[in-house]
Structure formats: structure tokens, C-alpha cells
Coordinates of C-alpha atoms in Angstrom, one line a residue:
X1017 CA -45.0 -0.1 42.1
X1018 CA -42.4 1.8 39.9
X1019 CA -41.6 0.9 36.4
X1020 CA -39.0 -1.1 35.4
X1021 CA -35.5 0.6 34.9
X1022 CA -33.1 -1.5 33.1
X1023 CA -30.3 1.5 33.5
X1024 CA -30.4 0.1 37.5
X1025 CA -29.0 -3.2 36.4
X1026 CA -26.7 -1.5 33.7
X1027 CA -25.3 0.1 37.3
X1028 CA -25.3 -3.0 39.2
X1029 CA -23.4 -4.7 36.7
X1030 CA -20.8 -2.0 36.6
X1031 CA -20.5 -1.9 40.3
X1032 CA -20.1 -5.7 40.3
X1033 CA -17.4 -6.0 38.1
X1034 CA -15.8 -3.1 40.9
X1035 CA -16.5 -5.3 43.6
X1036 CA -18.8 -2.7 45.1
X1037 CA -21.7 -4.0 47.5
X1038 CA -25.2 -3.7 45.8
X1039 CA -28.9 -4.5 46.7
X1040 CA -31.9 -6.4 44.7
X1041 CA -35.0 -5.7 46.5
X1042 CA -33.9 -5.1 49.5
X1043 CA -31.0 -7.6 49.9
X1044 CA -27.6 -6.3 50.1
X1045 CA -24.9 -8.5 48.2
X1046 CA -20.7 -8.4 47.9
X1047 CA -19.5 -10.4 45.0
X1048 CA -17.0 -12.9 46.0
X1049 CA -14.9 -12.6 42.7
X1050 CA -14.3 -9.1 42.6
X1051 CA -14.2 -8.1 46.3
X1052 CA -11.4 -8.6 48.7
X1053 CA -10.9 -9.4 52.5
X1054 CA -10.5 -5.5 53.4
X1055 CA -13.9 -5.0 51.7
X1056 CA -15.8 -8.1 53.9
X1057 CA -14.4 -6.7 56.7
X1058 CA -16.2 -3.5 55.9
X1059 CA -19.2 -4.6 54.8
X1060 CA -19.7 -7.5 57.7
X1061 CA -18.3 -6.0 60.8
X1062 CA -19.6 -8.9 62.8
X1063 CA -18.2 -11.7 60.5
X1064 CA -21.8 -13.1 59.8
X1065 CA -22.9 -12.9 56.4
X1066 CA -23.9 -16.2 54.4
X1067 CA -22.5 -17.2 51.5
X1068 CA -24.6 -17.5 48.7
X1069 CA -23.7 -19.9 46.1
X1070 CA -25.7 -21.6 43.3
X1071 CA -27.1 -25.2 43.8
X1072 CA -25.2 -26.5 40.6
X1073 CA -21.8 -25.3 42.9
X1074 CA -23.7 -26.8 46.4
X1075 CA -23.7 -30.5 44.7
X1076 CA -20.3 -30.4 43.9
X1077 CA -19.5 -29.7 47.7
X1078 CA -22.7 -32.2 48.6
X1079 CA -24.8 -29.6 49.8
X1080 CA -27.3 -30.2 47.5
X1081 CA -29.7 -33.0 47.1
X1082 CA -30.5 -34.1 43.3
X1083 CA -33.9 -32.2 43.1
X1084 CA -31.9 -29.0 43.9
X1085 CA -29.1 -29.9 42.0
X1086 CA -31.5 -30.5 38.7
X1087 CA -31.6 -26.5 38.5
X1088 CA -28.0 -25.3 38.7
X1089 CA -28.3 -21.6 38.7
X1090 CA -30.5 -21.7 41.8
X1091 CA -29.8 -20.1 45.2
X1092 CA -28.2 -21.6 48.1
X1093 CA -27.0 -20.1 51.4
X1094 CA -24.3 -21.2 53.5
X1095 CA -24.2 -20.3 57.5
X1096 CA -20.9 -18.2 57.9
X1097 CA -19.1 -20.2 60.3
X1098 CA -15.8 -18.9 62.0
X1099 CA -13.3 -21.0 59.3
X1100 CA -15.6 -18.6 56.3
X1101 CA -12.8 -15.9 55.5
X1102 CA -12.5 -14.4 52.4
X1103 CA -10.3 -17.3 51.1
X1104 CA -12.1 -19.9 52.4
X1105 CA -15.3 -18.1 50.2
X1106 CA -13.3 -18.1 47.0
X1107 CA -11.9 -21.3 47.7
X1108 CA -16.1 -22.0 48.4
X1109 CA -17.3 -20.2 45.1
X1110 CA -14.3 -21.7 42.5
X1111 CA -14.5 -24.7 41.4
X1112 CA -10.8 -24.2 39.5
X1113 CA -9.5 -24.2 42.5
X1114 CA -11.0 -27.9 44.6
X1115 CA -7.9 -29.9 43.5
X1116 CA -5.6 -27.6 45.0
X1117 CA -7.8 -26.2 48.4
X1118 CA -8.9 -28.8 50.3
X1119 CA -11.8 -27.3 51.9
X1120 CA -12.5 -27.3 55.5
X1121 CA -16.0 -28.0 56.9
X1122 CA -18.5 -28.9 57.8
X1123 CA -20.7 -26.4 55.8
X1124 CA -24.4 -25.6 56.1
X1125 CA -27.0 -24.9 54.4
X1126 CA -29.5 -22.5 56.2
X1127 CA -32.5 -21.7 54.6
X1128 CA -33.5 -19.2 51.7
X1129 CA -35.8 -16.3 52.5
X1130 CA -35.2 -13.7 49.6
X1131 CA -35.6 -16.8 47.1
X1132 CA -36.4 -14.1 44.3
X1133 CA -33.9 -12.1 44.8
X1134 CA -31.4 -14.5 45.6
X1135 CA -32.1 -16.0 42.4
X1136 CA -31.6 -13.0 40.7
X1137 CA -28.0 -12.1 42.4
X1138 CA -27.0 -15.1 40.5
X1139 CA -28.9 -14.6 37.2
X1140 CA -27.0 -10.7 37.8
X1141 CA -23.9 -12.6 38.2
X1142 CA -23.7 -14.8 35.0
X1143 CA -24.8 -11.1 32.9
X1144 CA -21.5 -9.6 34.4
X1145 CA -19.4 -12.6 34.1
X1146 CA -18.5 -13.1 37.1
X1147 CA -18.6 -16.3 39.5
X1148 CA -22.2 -16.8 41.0
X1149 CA -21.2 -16.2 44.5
X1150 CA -22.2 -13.3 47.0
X1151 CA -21.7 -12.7 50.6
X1152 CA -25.3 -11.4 52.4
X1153 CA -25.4 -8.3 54.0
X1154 CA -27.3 -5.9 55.3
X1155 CA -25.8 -2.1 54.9
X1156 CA -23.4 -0.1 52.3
X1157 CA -25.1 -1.0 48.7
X1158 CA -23.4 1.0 46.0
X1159 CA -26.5 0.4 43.3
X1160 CA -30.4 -0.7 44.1
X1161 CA -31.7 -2.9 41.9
X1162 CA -35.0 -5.1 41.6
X1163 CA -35.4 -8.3 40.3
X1164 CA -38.2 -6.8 37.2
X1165 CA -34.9 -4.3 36.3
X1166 CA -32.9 -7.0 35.8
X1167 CA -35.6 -9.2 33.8
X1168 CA -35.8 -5.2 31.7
X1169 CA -32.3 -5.5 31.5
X1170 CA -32.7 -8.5 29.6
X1171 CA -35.7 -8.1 27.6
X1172 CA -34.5 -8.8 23.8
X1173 CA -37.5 -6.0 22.6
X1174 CA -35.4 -3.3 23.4
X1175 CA -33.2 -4.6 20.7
X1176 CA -33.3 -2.3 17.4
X1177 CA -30.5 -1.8 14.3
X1178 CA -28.0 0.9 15.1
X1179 CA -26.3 0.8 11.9
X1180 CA -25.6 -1.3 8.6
X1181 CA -22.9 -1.2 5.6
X1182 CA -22.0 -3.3 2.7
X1183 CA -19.5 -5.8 3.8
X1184 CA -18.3 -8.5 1.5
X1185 CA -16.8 -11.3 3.1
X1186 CA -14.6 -14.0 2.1
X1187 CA -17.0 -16.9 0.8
X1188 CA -19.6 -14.3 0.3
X1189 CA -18.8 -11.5 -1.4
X1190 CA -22.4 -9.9 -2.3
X1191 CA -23.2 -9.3 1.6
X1192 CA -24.2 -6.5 4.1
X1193 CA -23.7 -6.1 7.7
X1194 CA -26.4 -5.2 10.1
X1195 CA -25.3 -4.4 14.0
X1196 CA -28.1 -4.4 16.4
X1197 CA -28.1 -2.7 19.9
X1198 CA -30.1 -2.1 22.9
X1199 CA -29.5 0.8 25.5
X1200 CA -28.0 -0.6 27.9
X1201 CA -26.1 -3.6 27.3
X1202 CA -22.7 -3.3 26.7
X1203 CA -22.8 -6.3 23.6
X1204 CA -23.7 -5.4 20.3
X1205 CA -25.2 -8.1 18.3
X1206 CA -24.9 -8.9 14.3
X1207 CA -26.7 -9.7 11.2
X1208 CA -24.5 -10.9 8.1
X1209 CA -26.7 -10.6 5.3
X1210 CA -25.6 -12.8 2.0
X1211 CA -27.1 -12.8 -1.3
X1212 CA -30.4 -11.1 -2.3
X1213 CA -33.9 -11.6 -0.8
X1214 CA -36.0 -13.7 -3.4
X1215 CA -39.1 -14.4 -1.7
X1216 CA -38.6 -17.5 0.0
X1217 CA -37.4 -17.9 3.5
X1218 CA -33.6 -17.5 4.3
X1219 CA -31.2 -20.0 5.2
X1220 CA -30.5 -18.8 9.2
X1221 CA -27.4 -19.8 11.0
X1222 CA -27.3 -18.5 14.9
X1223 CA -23.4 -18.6 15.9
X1224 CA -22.9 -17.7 19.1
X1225 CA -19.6 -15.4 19.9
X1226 CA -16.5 -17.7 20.4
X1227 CA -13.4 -15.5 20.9
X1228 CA -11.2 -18.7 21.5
X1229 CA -12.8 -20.6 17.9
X1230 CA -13.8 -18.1 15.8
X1231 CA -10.4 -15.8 16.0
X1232 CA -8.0 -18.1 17.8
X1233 CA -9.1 -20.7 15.9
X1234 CA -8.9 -22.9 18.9
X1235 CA -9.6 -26.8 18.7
X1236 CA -11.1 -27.6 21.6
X1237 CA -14.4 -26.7 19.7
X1238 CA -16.0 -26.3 16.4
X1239 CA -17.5 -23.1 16.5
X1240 CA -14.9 -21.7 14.4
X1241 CA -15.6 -23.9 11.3
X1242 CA -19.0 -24.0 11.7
X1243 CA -18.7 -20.2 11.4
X1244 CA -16.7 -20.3 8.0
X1245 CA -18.9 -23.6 6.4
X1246 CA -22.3 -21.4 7.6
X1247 CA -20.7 -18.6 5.3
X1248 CA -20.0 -20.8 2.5
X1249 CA -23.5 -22.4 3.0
X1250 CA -25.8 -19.7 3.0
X1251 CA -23.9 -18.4 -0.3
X1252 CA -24.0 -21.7 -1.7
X1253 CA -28.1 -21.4 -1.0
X1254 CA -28.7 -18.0 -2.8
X1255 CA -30.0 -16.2 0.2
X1256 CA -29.8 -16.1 3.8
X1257 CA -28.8 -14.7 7.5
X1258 CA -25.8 -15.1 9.2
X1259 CA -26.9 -14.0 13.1
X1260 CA -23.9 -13.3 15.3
X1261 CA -24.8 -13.2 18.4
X1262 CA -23.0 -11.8 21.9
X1263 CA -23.6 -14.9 24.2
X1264 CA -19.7 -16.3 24.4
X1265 CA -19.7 -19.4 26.4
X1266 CA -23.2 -20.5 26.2
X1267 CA -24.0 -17.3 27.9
X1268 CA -21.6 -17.4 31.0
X1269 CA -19.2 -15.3 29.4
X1270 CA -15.3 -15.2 28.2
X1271 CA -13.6 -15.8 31.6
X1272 CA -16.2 -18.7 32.8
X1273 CA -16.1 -20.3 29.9
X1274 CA -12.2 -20.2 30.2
X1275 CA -12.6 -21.9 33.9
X1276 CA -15.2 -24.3 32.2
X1277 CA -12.2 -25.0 30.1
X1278 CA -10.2 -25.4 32.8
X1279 CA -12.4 -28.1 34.3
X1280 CA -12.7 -30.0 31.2
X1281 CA -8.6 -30.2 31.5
X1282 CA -9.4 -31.5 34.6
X1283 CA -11.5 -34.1 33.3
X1284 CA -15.2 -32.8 33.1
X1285 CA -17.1 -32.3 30.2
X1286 CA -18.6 -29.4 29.3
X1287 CA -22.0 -29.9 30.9
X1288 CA -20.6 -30.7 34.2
X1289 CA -17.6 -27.9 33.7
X1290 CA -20.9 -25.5 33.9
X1291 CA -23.3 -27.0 36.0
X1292 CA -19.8 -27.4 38.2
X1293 CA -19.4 -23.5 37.9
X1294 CA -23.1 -22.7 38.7
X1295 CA -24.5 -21.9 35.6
X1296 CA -27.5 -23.5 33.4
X1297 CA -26.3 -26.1 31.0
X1298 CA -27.5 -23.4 28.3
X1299 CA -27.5 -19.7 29.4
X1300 CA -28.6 -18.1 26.1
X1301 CA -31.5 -16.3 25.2
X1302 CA -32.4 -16.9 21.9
X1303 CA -35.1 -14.8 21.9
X1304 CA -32.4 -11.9 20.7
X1305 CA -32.0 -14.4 17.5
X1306 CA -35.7 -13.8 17.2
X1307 CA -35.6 -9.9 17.7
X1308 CA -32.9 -9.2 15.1
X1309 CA -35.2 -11.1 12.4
X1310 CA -38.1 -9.3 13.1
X1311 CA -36.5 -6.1 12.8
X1312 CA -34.8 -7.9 9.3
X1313 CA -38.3 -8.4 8.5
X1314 CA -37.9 -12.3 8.6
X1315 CA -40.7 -14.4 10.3
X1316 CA -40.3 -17.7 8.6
X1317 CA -36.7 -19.3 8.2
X1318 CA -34.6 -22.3 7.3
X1319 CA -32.6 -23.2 10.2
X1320 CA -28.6 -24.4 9.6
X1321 CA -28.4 -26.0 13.3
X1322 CA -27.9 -29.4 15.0
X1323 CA -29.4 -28.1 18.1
X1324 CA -32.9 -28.1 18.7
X1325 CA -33.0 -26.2 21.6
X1326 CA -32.4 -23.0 18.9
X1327 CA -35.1 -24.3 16.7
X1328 CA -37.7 -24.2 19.8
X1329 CA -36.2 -20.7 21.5
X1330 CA -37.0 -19.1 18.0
X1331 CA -40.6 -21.2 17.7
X1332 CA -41.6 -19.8 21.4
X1333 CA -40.6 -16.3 20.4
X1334 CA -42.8 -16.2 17.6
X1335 CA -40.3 -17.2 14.1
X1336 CA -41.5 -20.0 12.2
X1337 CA -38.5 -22.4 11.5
X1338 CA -39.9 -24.2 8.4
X1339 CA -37.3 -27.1 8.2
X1340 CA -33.8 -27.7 9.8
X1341 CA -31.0 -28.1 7.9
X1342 CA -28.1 -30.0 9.6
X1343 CA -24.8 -28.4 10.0
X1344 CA -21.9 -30.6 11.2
X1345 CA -18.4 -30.9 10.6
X1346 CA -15.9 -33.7 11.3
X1347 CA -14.6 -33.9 14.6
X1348 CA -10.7 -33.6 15.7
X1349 CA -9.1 -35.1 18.3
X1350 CA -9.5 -32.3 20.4
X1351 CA -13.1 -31.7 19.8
X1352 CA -14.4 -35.5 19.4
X1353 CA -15.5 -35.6 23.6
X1354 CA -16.7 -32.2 23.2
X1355 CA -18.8 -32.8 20.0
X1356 CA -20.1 -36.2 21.8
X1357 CA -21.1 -34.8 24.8
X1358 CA -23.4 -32.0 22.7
X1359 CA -24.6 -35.5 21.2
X1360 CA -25.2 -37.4 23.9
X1361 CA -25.9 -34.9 26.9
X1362 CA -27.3 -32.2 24.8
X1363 CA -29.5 -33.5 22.4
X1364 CA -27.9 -32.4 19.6
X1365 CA -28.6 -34.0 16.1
X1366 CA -25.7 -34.8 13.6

């Protein structure tokens, strides 16, 4: 068995987002969001490949009993019957788009076989940010992959610092910046240093990249003034970390979390907009949180967070959150449903 190569899944990725055909361990895979109907005509001469989709998507289209349903980002397959063109699979892999396809049917589900791999088409999926939905082939892979590159891929100990500069910021003026980068992955991650070391354990706000919040300044959340009160806070405290991390959406990405967006105008909330879209409740690895404070030196911290999820991802990976300091803001009425749902669905503690 050959070593891991996380540069195979920096390949895959790339050939995704082409809409090239790739293979994981064997099984050969077109991505529905980036492919077109001249390319499934290529790659399934005989108008047979299954559709793989996630079981989070198969429950909205009642494929998928409870028990499956319970673990959204795992694989289901679809028997390609004769109505299964390319449209009917986009129509079958979008959830944007229910309201205004009907779908046609029946559908079914045939079993499994390449679980594994199957499973990690769609964990492959959610890295590139693209829908988690493949067609099944068997010839013309552009990029081999295994599942254990992928898992490399992902592996936050490849994480080290690239590079760091003084940066004062407004609400924390005595500050340094600290960008942290693996080899393949195309996100680079940062550390917002404020105030001077003083032997105690910093303050330690995770934020999670928010394009729409934290630049747009968009209302629909509150990752935006969380951002600016976590600055002010940390300052206020004497000494702490400000870790930025490259996990937009929860982990799905800028373009699913716009169509998560898009389902909430339609009426979901934002656990059901992802589950809806095939993707864990919570996508992100906070074990990269953990990784950048080892590498600051940090093993014990005081966490700014409502979420406990954060405070047991940095627990399992080996940091020692000593107390949790709670960090909410008041809600507007754009956010309020979306700040209740993180209450009531999430666990969140305000």
C-alpha cells in the first residue's frame, strides 16, 4: 500500500471544479455541477450511470428513511432510469431549483457497493465547493485519487506559519498578523495577534471566514459584528488571539452557502437549508484552530464562543479551553430566526 499523497486530491479538486471525470479507489465519478450533457454523453455511452447524491438531499426527495437521513453527507445512489438526463440530474442534485422543476419519477435507490469511496466523492465535493452529486462511471478519469489522499488532503498537521508582520488594526492597534499555510490547499488561514503575552492564557476567538458579514456587512447573520466586538474584546482583555479561519459557510463554501441562503428565502432555516443541500449541519474542522495555536505556542486558552461544539473540537485535538467566555450580540430583524435556530437547533449558549 502506497503512502498517502495529498497533491492527488489537490488534482482532483482542480479537475472537479473543470468538470473533468475523476476516480477514488477505483470508482470513476462526473460532477453534476460542473459537467454538461455533451460530457455525460461521453463518459456514459450506454446512458446507465447512477446518480449519486447525499442522504441529507435523498430525504428531501423521500428516498431516504430517518436513520439515513440522520447523517446528511452520506452516499446514496439512484438507478439511471430513461427520464435521468443531464437536466433531470441537476434538477435531482439542486435543491434551489424544487420549486420551479417539478421532478418526474419514480426514483430508486439501488444499493451502495463503493460505500468508502462513495462517501468520499461527497466529502471531495463539499472541499471544492461544489454540489454533492456525481454520475458513476466506469472509464475516462482525468485524476486518481484514494480515499486516505483525501483524508491527507485534510489533515490540519501539515498546517505551519508562512509568514507574519505587524499589523495594527482598528480597535487594536498594538497587534501582529500571523498567516498559516499548508501545501496544498488553496486557503490560507490567520492568526490576529493583540496585546502582549503576559503569562496567562489568551482570550481566543475562532471566526470563521464570512465574505457576505464580515466585508458586505450583510444582515442575514452576525458574523460580522461578532468579528469587530471579538477585536475590541480581546484588546479590552490585555492579551489574546484572533483565529481567522478559511471555512466560509460552515465549511460548504461561498456558493453553497449562497444556495443555503437561497433556501432560507424560501423558508428553511439554516440547518435544513444545509442538510437540504447535502452537507453536515457543521462541516468545519476545528482541528486547524488547534494547529495554528500550537504552532503560536498556545495550549491552554480562554474561549470567546457561544458554541460548544468549538470548545470540544479544540478539547479532542489536544488545547485546553480553561473557561468559556460568552460572546453574543443583539439580534436584528434579519438575523433574530437565524440567531434562534443556532439556539435552539444548535446548541448554542447566549
Amino acid at each position: 500500500m502506497t503512502n498517502p499523497d495529498p497533491r492527488s486530491a489537490a488534482r482532483a479538486i482542480d479537475a472537479l471544479r473543470r468538470g473533468w471525470p475523476i476516480a477514488i479507489d477505483g470508482l470513476t465519478l462526473l460532477p453534476v455541477e460542473t459537467a454538461d450533457a455533451a460530457r455525460l454523453a461521453a463518459f456514459d455511452t450506454e446512458a446507465t450511470a447512477p446518480v449519486l447524491i447525499s442522504s441529507g438531499r435523498a430525504a428531501t426527495l423521500k428516498l431516504a428513511n430517518q436513520i439515513e437521513a440522520a447523517v446528511p453527507d452520506a452516499p446514496v445512489l439512484i438507478d439511471r432510469a430513461p427520464w435521468i438526463d443531464f437536466a433531470a440530474a441537476t434538477a435531482l442534485s439542486d435543491p434551489q431549483l424544487d420549486l420551479a422543476t417539478p421532478l418526474k419519477g419514480p426514483f430508486r435507490t439501488i444499493p451502495v457497493r463503493e460505500a468508502v469511496a462513495a462517501g468520499a466523492a461527497l466529502r471531495l465535493a463539499r472541499i471544492a465547493g461544489l454540489l454533492p452529486a456525481f454520475f458513476i462511471g466506469t472509464v475516462g478519469a482525468e485524476a486518481q485519487v484514494t480515499s486516505a489522499d483525501i483524508d491527507a488532503h485534510e489533515d490540519a498537521t501539515r498546517l505551519g506559519i508562512a509568514a507574519r508582520a505587524r499589523l495594527p488594526v482598528a480597535g487594536a492597534e498594538d497587534a501582529e498578523i500571523v498567516a498559516f499555510r499548508s501545501p496544498e490547499s488553496a486557503g490560507d488561514h490567520v492568526a490576529l495577534l493583540i496585546g502582549q503575552p503576559d503569562g496567562k492564557p489568551p482570550l481566543v476567538r475562532l471566526h470563521s471566514e464570512c465574505l457576505t458579514g464580515d466585508v458586505l456587512g450583510s444582515l442575514k447573520c452576525d458574523c460580522g459584528p461578532q468579528l469587530h466586538a471579538a477585536i475590541h474584546g480581546i484588546e479590552a482583555s490585555g492579551w489574546g488571539i484572533l483565529l481567522y479561519l478559511r471555512q466560509e459557510g460552515r465549511g460548504i463554501g461561498l456558493v453553497n452557502k449562497l444556495r443555503a441562503y437561497a433556501l432560507q428565502d424560501q423558508g428553511f432555516d439554516t440547518v435544513d437549508a444545509n442538510t437540504r443541500l447535502g452537507f453536515a449541519i457543521d462541516a468545519r474542522d476545528f482541528g486547524v484552530a488547534a494547529r495554528m495555536l500550537d504552532l503560536l505556542g498556545q495550549t491552554e486558552v480562554r474561549l470567546m464562543t457561544n458554541n460548544p461544539a468549538k470548545v470540544a473540537g479544540l478539547e479532542a485535538a489536544g488545547i485546553g479551553v480553561i473557561e468559556r467566555v460568552a460572546h453574543a450580540l443583539p439580534p436584528n430583524p434579519h438575523n433574530a430566526r437565524y440567531l434562534a435556530t443556532k439556539r435552539d437547533r444548535t446548541g448554542h449558549q447566549f
